[in-house]
PDB file of C-alpha atoms in Angstrom:
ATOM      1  CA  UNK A  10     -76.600  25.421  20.809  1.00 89.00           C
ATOM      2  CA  UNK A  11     -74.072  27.918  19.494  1.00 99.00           C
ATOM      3  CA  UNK A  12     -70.623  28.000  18.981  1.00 99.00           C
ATOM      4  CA  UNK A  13     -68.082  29.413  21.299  1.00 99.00           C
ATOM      5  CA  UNK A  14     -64.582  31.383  20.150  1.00 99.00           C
ATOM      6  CA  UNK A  15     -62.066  32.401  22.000  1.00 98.00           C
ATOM      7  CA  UNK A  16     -57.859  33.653  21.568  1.00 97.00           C
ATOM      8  CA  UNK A  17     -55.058  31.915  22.370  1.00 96.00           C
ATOM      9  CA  UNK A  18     -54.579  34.419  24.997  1.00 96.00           C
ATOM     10  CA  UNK A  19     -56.795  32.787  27.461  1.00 98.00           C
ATOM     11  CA  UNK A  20     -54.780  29.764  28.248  1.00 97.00           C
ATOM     12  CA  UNK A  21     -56.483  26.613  28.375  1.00 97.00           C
ATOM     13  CA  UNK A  22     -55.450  23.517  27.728  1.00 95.00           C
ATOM     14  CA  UNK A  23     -55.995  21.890  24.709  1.00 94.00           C
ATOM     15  CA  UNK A  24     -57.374  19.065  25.341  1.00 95.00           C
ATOM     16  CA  UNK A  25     -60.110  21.087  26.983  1.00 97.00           C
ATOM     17  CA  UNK A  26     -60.932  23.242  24.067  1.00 97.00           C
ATOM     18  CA  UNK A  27     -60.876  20.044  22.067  1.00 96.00           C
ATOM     19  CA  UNK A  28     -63.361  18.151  24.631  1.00 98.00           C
ATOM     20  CA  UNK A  29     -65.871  21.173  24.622  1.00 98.00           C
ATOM     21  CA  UNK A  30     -65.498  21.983  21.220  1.00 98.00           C
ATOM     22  CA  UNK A  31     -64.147  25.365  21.711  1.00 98.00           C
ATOM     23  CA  UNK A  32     -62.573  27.459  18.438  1.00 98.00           C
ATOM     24  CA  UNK A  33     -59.494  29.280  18.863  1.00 97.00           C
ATOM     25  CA  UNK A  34     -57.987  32.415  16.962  1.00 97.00           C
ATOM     26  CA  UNK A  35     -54.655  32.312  17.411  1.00 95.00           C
ATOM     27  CA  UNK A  36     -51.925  35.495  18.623  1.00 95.00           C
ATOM     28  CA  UNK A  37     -48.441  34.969  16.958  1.00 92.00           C
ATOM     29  CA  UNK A  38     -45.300  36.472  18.460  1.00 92.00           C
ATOM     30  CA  UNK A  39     -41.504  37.348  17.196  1.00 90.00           C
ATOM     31  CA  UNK A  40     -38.406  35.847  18.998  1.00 87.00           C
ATOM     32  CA  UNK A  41     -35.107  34.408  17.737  1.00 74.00           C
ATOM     33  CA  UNK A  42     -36.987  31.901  15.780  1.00 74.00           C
ATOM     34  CA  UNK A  43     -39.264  33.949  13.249  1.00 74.00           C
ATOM     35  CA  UNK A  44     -42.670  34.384  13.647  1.00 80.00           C
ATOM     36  CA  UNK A  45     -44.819  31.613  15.232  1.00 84.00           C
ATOM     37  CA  UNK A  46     -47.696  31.126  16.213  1.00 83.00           C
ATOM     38  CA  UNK A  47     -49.654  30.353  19.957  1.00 81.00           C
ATOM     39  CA  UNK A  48     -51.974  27.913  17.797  1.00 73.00           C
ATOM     40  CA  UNK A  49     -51.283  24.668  19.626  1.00 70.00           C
ATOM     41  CA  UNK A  50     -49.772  25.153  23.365  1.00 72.00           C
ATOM     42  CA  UNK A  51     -49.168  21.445  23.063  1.00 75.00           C
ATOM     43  CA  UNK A  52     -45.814  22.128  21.816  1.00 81.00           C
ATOM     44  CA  UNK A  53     -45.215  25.322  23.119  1.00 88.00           C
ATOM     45  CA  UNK A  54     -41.686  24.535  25.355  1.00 92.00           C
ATOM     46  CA  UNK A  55     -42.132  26.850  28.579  1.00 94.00           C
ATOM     47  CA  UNK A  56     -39.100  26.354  29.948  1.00 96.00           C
ATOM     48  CA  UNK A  57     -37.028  27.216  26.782  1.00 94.00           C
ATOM     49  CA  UNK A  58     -39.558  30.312  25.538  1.00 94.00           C
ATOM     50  CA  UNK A  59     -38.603  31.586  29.027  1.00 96.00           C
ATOM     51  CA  UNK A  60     -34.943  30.988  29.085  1.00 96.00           C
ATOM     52  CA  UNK A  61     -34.162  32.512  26.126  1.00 94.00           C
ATOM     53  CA  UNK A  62     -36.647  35.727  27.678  1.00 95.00           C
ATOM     54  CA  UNK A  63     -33.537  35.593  30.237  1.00 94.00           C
ATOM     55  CA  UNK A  64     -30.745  35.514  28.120  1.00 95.00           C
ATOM     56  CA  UNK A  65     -32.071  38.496  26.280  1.00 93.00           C
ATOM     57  CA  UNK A  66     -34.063  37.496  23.363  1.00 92.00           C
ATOM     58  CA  UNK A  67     -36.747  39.656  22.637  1.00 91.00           C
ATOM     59  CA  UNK A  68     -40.125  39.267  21.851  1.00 92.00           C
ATOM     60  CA  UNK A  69     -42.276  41.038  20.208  1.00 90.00           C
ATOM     61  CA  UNK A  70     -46.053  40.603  19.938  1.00 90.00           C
ATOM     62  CA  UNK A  71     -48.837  41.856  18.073  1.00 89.00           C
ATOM     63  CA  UNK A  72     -52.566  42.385  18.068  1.00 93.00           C
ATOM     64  CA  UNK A  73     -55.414  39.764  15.716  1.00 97.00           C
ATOM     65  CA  UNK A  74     -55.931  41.772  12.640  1.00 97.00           C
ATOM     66  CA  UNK A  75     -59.837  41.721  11.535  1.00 98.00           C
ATOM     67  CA  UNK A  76     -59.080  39.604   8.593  1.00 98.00           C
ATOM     68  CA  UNK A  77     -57.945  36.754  10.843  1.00 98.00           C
ATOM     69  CA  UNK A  78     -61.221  36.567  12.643  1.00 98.00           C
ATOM     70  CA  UNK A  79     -63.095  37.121   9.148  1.00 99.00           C
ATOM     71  CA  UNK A  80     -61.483  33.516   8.101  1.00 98.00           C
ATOM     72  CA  UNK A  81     -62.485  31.834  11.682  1.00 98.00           C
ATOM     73  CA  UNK A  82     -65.685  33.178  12.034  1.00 99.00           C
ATOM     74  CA  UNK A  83     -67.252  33.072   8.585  1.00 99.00           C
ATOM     75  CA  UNK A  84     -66.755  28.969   8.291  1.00 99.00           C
ATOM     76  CA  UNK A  85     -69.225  29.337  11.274  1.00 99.00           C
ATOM     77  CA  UNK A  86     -71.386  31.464   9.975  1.00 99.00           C
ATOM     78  CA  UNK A  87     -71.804  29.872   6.801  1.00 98.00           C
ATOM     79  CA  UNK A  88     -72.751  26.445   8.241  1.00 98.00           C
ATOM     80  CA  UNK A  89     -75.891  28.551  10.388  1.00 98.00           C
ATOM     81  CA  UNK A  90     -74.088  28.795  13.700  1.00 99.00           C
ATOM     82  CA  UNK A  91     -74.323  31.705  15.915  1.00 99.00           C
ATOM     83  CA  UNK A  92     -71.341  32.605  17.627  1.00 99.00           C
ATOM     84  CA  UNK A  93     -70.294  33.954  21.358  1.00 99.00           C
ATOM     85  CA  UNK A  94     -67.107  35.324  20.909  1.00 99.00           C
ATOM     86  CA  UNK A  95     -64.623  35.791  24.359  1.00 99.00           C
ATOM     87  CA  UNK A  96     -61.772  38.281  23.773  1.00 98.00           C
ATOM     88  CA  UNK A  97     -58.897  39.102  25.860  1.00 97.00           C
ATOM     89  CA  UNK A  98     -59.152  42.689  27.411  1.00 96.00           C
ATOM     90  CA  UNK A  99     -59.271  45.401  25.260  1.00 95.00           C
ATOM     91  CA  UNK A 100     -57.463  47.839  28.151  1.00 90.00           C
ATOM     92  CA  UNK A 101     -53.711  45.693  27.202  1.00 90.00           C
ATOM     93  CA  UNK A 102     -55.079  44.670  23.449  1.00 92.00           C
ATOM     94  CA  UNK A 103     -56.101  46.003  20.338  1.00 93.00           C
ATOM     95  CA  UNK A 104     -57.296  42.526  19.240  1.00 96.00           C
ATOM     96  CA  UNK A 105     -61.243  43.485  20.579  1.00 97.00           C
ATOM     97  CA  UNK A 106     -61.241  46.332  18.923  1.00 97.00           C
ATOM     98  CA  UNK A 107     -60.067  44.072  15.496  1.00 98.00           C
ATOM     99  CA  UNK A 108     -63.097  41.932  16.564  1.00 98.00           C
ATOM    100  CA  UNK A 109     -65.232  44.269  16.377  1.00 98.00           C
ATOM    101  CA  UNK A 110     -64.477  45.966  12.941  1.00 99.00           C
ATOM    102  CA  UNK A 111     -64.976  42.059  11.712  1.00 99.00           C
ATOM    103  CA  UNK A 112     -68.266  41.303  13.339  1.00 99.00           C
ATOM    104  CA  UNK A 113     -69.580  44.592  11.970  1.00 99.00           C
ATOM    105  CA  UNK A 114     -68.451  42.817   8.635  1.00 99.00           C
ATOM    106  CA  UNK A 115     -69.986  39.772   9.318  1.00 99.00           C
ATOM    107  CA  UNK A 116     -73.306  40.679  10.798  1.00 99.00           C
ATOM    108  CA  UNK A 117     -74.191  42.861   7.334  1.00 98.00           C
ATOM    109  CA  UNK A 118     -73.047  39.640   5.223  1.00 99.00           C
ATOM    110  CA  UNK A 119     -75.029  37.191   8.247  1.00 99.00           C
ATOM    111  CA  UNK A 120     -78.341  38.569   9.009  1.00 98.00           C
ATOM    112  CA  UNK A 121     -80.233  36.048  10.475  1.00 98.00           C
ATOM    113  CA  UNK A 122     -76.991  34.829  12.886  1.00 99.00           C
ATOM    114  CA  UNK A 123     -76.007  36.125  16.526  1.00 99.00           C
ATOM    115  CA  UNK A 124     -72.810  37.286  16.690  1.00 99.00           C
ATOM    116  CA  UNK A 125     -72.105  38.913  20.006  1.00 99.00           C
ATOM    117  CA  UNK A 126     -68.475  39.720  21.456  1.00 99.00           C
ATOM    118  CA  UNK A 127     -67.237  39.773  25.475  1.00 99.00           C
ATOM    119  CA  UNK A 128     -65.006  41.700  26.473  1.00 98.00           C
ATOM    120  CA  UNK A 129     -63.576  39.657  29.384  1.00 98.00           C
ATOM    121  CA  UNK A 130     -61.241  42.365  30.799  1.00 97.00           C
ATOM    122  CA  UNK A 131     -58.577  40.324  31.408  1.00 97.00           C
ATOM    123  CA  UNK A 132     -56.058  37.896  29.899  1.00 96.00           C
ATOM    124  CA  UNK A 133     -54.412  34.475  30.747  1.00 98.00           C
ATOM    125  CA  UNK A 134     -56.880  32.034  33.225  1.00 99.00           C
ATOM    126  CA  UNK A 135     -58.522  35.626  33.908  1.00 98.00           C
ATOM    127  CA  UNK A 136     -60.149  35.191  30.055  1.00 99.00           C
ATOM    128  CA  UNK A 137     -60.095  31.215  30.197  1.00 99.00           C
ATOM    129  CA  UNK A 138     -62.025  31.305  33.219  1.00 99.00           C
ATOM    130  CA  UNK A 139     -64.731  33.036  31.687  1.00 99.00           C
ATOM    131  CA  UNK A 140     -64.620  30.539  28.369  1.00 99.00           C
ATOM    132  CA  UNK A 141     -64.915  27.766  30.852  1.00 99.00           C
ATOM    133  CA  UNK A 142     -67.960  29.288  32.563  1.00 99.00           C
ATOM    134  CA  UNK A 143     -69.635  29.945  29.220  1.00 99.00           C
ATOM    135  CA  UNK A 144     -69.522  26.317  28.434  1.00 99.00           C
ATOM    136  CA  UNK A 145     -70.685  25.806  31.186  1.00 98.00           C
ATOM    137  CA  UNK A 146     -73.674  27.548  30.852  1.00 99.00           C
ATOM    138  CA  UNK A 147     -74.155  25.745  27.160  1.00 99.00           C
ATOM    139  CA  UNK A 148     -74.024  22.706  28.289  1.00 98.00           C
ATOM    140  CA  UNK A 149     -76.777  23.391  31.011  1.00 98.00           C
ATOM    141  CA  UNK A 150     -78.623  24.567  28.272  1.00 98.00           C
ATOM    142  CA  UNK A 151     -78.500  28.684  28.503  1.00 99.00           C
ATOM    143  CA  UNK A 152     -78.752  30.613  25.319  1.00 99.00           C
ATOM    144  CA  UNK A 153     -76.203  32.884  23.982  1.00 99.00           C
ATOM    145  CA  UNK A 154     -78.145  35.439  24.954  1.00 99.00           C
ATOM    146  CA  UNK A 155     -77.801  34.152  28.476  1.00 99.00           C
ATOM    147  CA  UNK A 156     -74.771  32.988  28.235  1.00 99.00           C
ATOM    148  CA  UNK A 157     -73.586  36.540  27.300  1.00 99.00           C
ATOM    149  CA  UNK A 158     -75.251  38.561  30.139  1.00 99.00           C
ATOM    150  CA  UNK A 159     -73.816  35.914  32.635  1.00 99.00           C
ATOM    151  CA  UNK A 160     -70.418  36.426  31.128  1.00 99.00           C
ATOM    152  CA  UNK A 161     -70.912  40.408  31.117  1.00 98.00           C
ATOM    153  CA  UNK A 162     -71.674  40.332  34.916  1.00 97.00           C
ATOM    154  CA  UNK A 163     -68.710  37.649  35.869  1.00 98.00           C
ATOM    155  CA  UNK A 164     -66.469  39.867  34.169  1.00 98.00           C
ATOM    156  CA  UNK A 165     -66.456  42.253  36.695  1.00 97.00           C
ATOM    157  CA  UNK A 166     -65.945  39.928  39.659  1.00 98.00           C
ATOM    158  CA  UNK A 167     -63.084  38.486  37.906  1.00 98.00           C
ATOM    159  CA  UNK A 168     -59.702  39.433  40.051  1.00 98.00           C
ATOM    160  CA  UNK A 169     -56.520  39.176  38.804  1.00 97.00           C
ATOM    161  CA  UNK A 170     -53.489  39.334  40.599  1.00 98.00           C
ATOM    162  CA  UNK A 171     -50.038  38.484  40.713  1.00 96.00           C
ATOM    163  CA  UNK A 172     -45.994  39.490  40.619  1.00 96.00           C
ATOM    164  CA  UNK A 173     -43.191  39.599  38.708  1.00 94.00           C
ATOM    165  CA  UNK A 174     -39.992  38.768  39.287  1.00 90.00           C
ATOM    166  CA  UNK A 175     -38.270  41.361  36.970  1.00 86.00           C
ATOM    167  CA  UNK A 176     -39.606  44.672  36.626  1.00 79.00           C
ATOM    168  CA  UNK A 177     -37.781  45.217  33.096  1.00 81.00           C
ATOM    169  CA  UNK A 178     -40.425  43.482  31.326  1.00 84.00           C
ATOM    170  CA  UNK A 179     -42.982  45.872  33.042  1.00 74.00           C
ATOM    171  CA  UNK A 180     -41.324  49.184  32.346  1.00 76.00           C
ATOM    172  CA  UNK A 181     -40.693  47.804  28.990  1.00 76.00           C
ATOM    173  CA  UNK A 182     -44.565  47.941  28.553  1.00 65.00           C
ATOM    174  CA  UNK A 183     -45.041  50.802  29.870  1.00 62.00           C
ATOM    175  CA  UNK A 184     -46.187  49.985  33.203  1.00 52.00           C
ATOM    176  CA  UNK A 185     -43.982  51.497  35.384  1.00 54.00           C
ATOM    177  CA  UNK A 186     -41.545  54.310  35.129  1.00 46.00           C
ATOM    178  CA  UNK A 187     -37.378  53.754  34.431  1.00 47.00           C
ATOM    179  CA  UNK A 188     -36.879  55.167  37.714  1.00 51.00           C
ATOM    180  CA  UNK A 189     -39.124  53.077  39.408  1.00 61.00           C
ATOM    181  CA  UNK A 190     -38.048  49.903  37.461  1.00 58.00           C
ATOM    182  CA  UNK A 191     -34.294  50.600  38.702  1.00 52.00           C
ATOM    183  CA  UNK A 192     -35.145  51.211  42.430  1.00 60.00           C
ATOM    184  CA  UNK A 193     -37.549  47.651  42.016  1.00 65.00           C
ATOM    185  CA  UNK A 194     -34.418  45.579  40.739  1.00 60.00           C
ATOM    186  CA  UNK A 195     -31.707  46.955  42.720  1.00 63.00           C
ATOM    187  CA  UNK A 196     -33.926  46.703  46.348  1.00 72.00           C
ATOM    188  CA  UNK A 197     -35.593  43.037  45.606  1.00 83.00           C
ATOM    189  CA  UNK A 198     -39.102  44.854  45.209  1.00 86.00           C
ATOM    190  CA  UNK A 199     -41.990  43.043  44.149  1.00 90.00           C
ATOM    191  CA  UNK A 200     -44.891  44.515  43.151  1.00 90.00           C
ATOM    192  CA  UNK A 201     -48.406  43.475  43.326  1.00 92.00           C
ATOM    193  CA  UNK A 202     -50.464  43.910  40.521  1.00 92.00           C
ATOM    194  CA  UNK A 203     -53.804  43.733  39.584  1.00 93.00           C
ATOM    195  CA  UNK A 204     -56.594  44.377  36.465  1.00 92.00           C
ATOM    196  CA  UNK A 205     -58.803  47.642  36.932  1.00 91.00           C
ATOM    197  CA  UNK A 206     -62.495  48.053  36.050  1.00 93.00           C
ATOM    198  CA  UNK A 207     -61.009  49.099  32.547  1.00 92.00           C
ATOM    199  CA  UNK A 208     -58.898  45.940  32.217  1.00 92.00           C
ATOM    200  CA  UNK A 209     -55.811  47.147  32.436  1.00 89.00           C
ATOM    201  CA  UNK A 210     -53.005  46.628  34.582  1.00 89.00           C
ATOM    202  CA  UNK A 211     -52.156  48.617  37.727  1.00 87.00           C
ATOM    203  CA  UNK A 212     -49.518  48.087  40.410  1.00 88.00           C
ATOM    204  CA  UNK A 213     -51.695  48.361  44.048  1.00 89.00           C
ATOM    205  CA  UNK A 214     -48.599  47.036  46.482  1.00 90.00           C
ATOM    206  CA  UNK A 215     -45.105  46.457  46.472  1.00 89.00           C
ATOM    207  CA  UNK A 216     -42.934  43.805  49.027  1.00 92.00           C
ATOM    208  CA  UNK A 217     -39.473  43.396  49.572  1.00 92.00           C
ATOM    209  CA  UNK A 218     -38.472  39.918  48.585  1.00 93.00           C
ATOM    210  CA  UNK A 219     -40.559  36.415  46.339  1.00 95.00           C
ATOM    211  CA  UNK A 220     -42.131  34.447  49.425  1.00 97.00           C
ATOM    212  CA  UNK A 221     -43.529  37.813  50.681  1.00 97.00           C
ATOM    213  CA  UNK A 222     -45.119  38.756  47.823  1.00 97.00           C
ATOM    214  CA  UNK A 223     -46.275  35.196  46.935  1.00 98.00           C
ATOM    215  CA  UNK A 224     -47.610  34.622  50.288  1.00 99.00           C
ATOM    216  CA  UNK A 225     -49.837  38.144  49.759  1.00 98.00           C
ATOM    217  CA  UNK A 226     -51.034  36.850  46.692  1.00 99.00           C
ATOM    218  CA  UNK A 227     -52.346  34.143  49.040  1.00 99.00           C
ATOM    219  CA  UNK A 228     -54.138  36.298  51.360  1.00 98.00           C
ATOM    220  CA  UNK A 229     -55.333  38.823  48.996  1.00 98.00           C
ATOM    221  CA  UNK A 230     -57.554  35.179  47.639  1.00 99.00           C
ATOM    222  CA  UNK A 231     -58.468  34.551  51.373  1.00 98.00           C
ATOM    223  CA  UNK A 232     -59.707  38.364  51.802  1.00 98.00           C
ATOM    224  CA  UNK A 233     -61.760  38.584  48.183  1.00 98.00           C
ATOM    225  CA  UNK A 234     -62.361  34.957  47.125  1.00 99.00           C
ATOM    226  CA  UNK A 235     -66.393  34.217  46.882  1.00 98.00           C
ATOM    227  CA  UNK A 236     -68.116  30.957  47.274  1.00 98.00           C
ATOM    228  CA  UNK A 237     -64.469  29.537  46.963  1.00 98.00           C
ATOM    229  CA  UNK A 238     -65.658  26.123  47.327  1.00 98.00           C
ATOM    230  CA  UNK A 239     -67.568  25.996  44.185  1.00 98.00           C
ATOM    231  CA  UNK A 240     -65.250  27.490  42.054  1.00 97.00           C
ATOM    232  CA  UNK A 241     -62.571  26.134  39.602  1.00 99.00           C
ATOM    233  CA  UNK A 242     -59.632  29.206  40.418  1.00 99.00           C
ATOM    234  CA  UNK A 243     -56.796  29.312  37.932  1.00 99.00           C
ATOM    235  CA  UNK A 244     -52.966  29.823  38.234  1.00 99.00           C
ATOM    236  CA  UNK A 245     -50.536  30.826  35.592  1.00 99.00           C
ATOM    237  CA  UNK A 246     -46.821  31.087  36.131  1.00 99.00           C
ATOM    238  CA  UNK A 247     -43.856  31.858  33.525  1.00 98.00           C
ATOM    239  CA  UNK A 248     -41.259  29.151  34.263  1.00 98.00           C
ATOM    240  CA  UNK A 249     -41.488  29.370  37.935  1.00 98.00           C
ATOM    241  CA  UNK A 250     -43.420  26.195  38.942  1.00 98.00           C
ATOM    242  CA  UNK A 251     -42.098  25.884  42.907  1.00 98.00           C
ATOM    243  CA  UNK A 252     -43.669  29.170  43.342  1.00 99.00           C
ATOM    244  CA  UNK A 253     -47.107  28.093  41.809  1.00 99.00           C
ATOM    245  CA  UNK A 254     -46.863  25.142  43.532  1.00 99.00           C
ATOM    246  CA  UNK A 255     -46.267  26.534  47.014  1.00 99.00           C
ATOM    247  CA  UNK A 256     -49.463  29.516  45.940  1.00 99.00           C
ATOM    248  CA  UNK A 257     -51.737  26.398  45.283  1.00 99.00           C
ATOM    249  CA  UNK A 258     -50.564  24.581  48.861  1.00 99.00           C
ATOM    250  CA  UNK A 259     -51.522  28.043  50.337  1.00 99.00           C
ATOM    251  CA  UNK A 260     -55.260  28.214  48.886  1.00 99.00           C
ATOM    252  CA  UNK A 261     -55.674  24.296  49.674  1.00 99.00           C
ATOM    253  CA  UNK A 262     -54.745  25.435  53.073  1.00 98.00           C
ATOM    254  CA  UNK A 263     -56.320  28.245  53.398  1.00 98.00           C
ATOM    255  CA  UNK A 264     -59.709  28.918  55.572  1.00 98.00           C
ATOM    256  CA  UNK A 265     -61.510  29.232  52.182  1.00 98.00           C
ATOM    257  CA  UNK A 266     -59.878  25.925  49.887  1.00 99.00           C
ATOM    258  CA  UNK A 267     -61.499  26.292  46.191  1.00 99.00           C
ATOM    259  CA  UNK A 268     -63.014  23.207  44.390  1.00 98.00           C
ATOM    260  CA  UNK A 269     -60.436  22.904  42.344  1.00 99.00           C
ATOM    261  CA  UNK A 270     -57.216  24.696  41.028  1.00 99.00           C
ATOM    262  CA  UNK A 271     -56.220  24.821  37.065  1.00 99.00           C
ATOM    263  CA  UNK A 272     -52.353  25.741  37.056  1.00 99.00           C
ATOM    264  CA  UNK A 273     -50.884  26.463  33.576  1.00 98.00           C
ATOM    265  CA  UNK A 274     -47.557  27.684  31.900  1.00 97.00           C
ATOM    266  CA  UNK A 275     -48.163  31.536  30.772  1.00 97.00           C
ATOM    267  CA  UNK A 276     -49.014  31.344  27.321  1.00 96.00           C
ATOM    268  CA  UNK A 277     -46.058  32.923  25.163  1.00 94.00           C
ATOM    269  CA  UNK A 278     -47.784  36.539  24.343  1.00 93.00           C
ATOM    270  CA  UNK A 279     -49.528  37.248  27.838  1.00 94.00           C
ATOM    271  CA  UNK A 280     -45.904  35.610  29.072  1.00 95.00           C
ATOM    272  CA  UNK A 281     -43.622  38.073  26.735  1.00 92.00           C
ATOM    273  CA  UNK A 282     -45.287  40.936  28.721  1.00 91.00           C
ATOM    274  CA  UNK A 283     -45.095  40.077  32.168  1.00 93.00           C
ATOM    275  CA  UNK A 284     -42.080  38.364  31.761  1.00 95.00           C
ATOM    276  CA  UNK A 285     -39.929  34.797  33.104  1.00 97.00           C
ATOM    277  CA  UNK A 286     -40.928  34.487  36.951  1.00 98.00           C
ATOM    278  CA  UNK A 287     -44.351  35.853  36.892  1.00 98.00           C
ATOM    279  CA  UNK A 288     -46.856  34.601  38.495  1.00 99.00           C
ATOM    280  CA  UNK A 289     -50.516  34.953  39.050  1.00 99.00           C
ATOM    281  CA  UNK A 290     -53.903  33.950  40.480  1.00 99.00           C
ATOM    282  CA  UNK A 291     -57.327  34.059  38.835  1.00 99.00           C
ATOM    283  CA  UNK A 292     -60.443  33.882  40.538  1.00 99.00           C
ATOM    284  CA  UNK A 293     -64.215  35.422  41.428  1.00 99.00           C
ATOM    285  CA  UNK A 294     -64.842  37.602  43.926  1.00 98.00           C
ATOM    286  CA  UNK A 295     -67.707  40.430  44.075  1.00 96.00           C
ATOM    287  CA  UNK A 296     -68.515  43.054  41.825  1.00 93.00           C
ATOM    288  CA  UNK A 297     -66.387  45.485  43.414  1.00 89.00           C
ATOM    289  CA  UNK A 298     -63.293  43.895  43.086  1.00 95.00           C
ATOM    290  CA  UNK A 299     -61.614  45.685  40.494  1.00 93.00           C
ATOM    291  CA  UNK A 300     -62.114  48.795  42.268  1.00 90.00           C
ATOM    292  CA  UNK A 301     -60.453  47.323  45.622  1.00 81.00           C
TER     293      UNK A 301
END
């Protein structure tokens, strides 16, 4: 057995991480009320966090320093367990890189414990996917050694797409240009987005109008998705449940219907990026996908 660690960033439910025993380093964020923290989603009020997004609150997010996984981590350590750590991608974080300067740390002060570190290359259910699959695999008795290559090959069959429904958020990232922003906003363009084989985020369509571009996220699934009916494929959305709810209807209806569907609320720092109306779907494909 080993232990597995995860961020806040990849979106699970708590009650799951509780069930499977799954340890959690928490992001915090800035808004209107002070620093807090993405510890416990439990209380985390979508609707509001997302409202106040609209009315022009900022937030403001920053990366897991080293010394925060140094206090998680070492507990672990200390009582002899080796550790599979799943981080959100390091092509939209910093926080990997932080993991790594720690485990370098730790692995001189814990010689005889594994401490290995996945870089899942995405974020959201894209990341919680992957935690859920490496439980999985530990409860079916795979090492972390196995567990690890598995999750280093998913990785790269994991696609991620989905929209926005204001581009503001997006430029404000960095992810598109002012110009391009404006035109988006003023037209009703949507773009589709997607992860690359770096893990970053890339804008691969744009529609005119929310059902269109909803409806392609749909089809994209039905064009990629692999073995769809033995997979658990997730959806997060940012305050815009009809629109989740009409994707999932879609999939179920679909000529390829998953097992089952996970639908969350974005988590506040993968949320504060992509902004209130976002929405996006999480599944496996092959290992080409990020490249499509």
């Amino acid at each position: 057995m080993f232990r597995i660690v995860t961020d806040t960033s990849a979106n699970l439910p708590t009650d799951y991480l509780h069930t499977e025993q799954i340890t959690v380093i928490p992001y915090t964020f800035q808004s209107g009320k002070g620093e807090q923290s993405c510890m416990d989603l439990t209380t985390f009020d979508a609707k509001d966090f997302y409202a106040q997004m609209r009315s022009g609150v900022k937030v403001t997010t920053s990366q897991i320093p080293p010394q925060r996984y140094i206090d998680v981590l070492t507990p672990l350590l200390e009582a002899g367990e080796d550790v599979l750590f799943v981080s959100m991608s390091s092509g939209i974080s910093g926080s990997y890189a932080s993991g790594q300067i720690a485990a370098r740390q730790l692995r001189e002060e814990f010689p005889d414990r594994k401490l290995l570190l996945v870089d899942t290359y995405s974020a959201s259910l894209g990341e919680g996917l992957l935690v859920m699959r490496a439980a999985d695999c530990r409860r079916e008795g795979l090492s972390i050694d196995e567990t690890y290559k598995t999750l280093r090959a998913l990785r790269h069959r994991m696609a991620q797409i989905f929209t926005v429904d204001d581009l503001r958020y997006l430029r404000r990232t960095g992810r598109l240009s002012n110009l391009e922003a404006a035109v988006g906003t003023v037209l009703q363009i949507k773009p589709l987005l997607k992860g690359d084989p770096q893990g970053k985020i890339v804008c691969f369509a744009k529609l005119r109008g929310r059902q269109r571009a909803v409806e392609a996220i749909a089809k994209r699934y039905e064009e990629l998705v692999v073995d769809a009916q033995d997979q658990t494929v997730g959806i997060a959305h940012a305050d815009c449940a009809p629109d989740a709810q009409i994707l999932a209807s879609l999939l179920r209806r679909s000529s390829k219907p998953p097992k089952k569907i996970l639908t969350v609320d974005y988590e506040p720092v993968t949320g504060s990026h992509v902004g209130p109306g976002a929405l996006a779907l999480f599944f496996l494909s092959d290992e080409n996908v990020r490249n499509i």
